[in-house]
Amino acid sequence: GGGGGGGGGGGVEPNEEVVSALVAMGFSENGSKRAAVATGNAPAEVAMEWVLAHMDDADFNAPLDATPADGGGGGGGGA
């Protein structure tokens, strides 16, 4: 059985620690997830700066999966 393929572009999963830290600061969960992904899961301080710069974006509070990621997901593992 081979391992699964890697995700395509835009397939970054938000770092739960970063998301939790931003939510604890009072930001929305969806916005926090967007910040984590947009900054490549940078430290919470960096993600917070992104939030402050983008919190007025129309899609800031939209769920991450509402935006189609560039590139497909990874392939399944071999038998």
PDB file of C-alpha atoms in Angstrom:
ATOM      1  CA  GLY A   1       0.000   0.000   0.000  1.00  0.00           C
ATOM      2  CA  GLY A   2       1.517   3.301  -1.077  1.00  0.00           C
ATOM      3  CA  GLY A   3       1.091   6.532   0.834  1.00  0.00           C
ATOM      4  CA  GLY A   4      -1.396   9.163  -0.234  1.00  0.00           C
ATOM      5  CA  GLY A   5      -0.257  11.981  -2.523  1.00  0.00           C
ATOM      6  CA  GLY A   6       0.340  15.478  -1.286  1.00  0.00           C
ATOM      7  CA  GLY A   7      -2.321  18.160  -1.596  1.00  0.00           C
ATOM      8  CA  GLY A   8      -2.367  20.554  -4.525  1.00  0.00           C
ATOM      9  CA  GLY A   9      -1.617  24.268  -4.359  1.00  0.00           C
ATOM     10  CA  GLY A  10      -3.767  26.054  -1.806  1.00  0.00           C
ATOM     11  CA  GLY A  11      -4.153  22.809   0.123  1.00  0.00           C
ATOM     12  CA  VAL A  12      -2.550  24.101   3.313  1.00  0.00           C
ATOM     13  CA  GLU A  13      -4.348  22.965   6.456  1.00  0.00           C
ATOM     14  CA  PRO A  14      -4.670  25.685   9.128  1.00  0.00           C
ATOM     15  CA  ASN A  15      -2.534  25.112  12.218  1.00  0.00           C
ATOM     16  CA  GLU A  16      -4.994  24.491  15.058  1.00  0.00           C
ATOM     17  CA  GLU A  17      -2.717  26.208  17.580  1.00  0.00           C
ATOM     18  CA  VAL A  18      -2.660  29.404  15.518  1.00  0.00           C
ATOM     19  CA  VAL A  19      -6.433  29.257  14.960  1.00  0.00           C
ATOM     20  CA  SER A  20      -7.079  28.711  18.674  1.00  0.00           C
ATOM     21  CA  ALA A  21      -4.810  31.604  19.614  1.00  0.00           C
ATOM     22  CA  LEU A  22      -6.619  33.981  17.247  1.00  0.00           C
ATOM     23  CA  VAL A  23     -10.062  32.784  18.366  1.00  0.00           C
ATOM     24  CA  ALA A  24      -8.959  33.383  21.968  1.00  0.00           C
ATOM     25  CA  MET A  25      -8.154  36.980  20.949  1.00  0.00           C
ATOM     26  CA  GLY A  26     -11.762  37.364  19.825  1.00  0.00           C
ATOM     27  CA  PHE A  27     -11.457  36.817  16.074  1.00  0.00           C
ATOM     28  CA  SER A  28     -13.860  34.564  14.170  1.00  0.00           C
ATOM     29  CA  GLU A  29     -12.892  30.935  13.618  1.00  0.00           C
ATOM     30  CA  ASN A  30     -13.226  31.141   9.834  1.00  0.00           C
ATOM     31  CA  GLY A  31     -11.169  34.318   9.706  1.00  0.00           C
ATOM     32  CA  SER A  32      -8.555  32.751  11.954  1.00  0.00           C
ATOM     33  CA  LYS A  33      -8.305  29.705   9.698  1.00  0.00           C
ATOM     34  CA  ARG A  34      -7.896  31.970   6.681  1.00  0.00           C
ATOM     35  CA  ALA A  35      -5.117  33.861   8.442  1.00  0.00           C
ATOM     36  CA  ALA A  36      -3.277  30.647   9.312  1.00  0.00           C
ATOM     37  CA  VAL A  37      -3.443  29.398   5.725  1.00  0.00           C
ATOM     38  CA  ALA A  38      -2.643  32.789   4.175  1.00  0.00           C
ATOM     39  CA  THR A  39       0.497  33.120   6.284  1.00  0.00           C
ATOM     40  CA  GLY A  40       1.576  29.518   5.756  1.00  0.00           C
ATOM     41  CA  ASN A  41       0.887  28.703   9.419  1.00  0.00           C
ATOM     42  CA  ALA A  42       3.224  31.416  10.610  1.00  0.00           C
ATOM     43  CA  PRO A  43       3.271  32.249  14.361  1.00  0.00           C
ATOM     44  CA  ALA A  44       0.059  33.691  15.809  1.00  0.00           C
ATOM     45  CA  GLU A  45       1.572  37.206  15.929  1.00  0.00           C
ATOM     46  CA  VAL A  46       2.066  37.134  12.145  1.00  0.00           C
ATOM     47  CA  ALA A  47      -1.394  35.669  11.555  1.00  0.00           C
ATOM     48  CA  MET A  48      -2.892  38.364  13.795  1.00  0.00           C
ATOM     49  CA  GLU A  49      -1.314  41.078  11.626  1.00  0.00           C
ATOM     50  CA  TRP A  50      -2.878  39.411   8.581  1.00  0.00           C
ATOM     51  CA  VAL A  51      -6.272  39.365  10.328  1.00  0.00           C
ATOM     52  CA  LEU A  52      -6.045  43.063  11.143  1.00  0.00           C
ATOM     53  CA  ALA A  53      -5.177  43.823   7.506  1.00  0.00           C
ATOM     54  CA  HIS A  54      -7.919  41.630   6.020  1.00  0.00           C
ATOM     55  CA  MET A  55     -10.777  41.587   8.530  1.00  0.00           C
ATOM     56  CA  ASP A  56     -12.757  43.913   6.254  1.00  0.00           C
ATOM     57  CA  ASP A  57     -12.468  41.548   3.277  1.00  0.00           C
ATOM     58  CA  ALA A  58     -15.835  40.392   1.940  1.00  0.00           C
ATOM     59  CA  ASP A  59     -14.889  36.728   2.335  1.00  0.00           C
ATOM     60  CA  PHE A  60     -13.040  37.041   5.660  1.00  0.00           C
ATOM     61  CA  ASN A  61     -15.699  35.105   7.586  1.00  0.00           C
ATOM     62  CA  ALA A  62     -16.509  32.683   4.775  1.00  0.00           C
ATOM     63  CA  PRO A  63     -15.610  29.035   5.404  1.00  0.00           C
ATOM     64  CA  LEU A  64     -12.267  28.034   3.915  1.00  0.00           C
ATOM     65  CA  ASP A  65     -13.845  25.290   1.807  1.00  0.00           C
ATOM     66  CA  ALA A  66     -16.096  27.844   0.134  1.00  0.00           C
ATOM     67  CA  THR A  67     -13.113  29.039  -1.889  1.00  0.00           C
ATOM     68  CA  PRO A  68     -11.942  26.495  -4.476  1.00  0.00           C
ATOM     69  CA  ALA A  69      -8.283  25.760  -3.919  1.00  0.00           C
ATOM     70  CA  ASP A  70      -5.895  26.044  -6.839  1.00  0.00           C
ATOM     71  CA  GLY A  71      -4.896  22.547  -7.880  1.00  0.00           C
ATOM     72  CA  GLY A  72      -6.594  19.298  -7.008  1.00  0.00           C
ATOM     73  CA  GLY A  73      -6.156  17.267  -3.863  1.00  0.00           C
ATOM     74  CA  GLY A  74      -3.579  14.500  -3.582  1.00  0.00           C
ATOM     75  CA  GLY A  75      -4.101  11.073  -5.124  1.00  0.00           C
ATOM     76  CA  GLY A  76      -5.115   8.091  -3.020  1.00  0.00           C
ATOM     77  CA  GLY A  77      -2.620   5.488  -1.823  1.00  0.00           C
ATOM     78  CA  GLY A  78      -1.837   2.372  -3.814  1.00  0.00           C
ATOM     79  CA  ALA A  79      -3.290  -1.027  -2.979  1.00  0.00           C
TER      80      ALA A  79
END
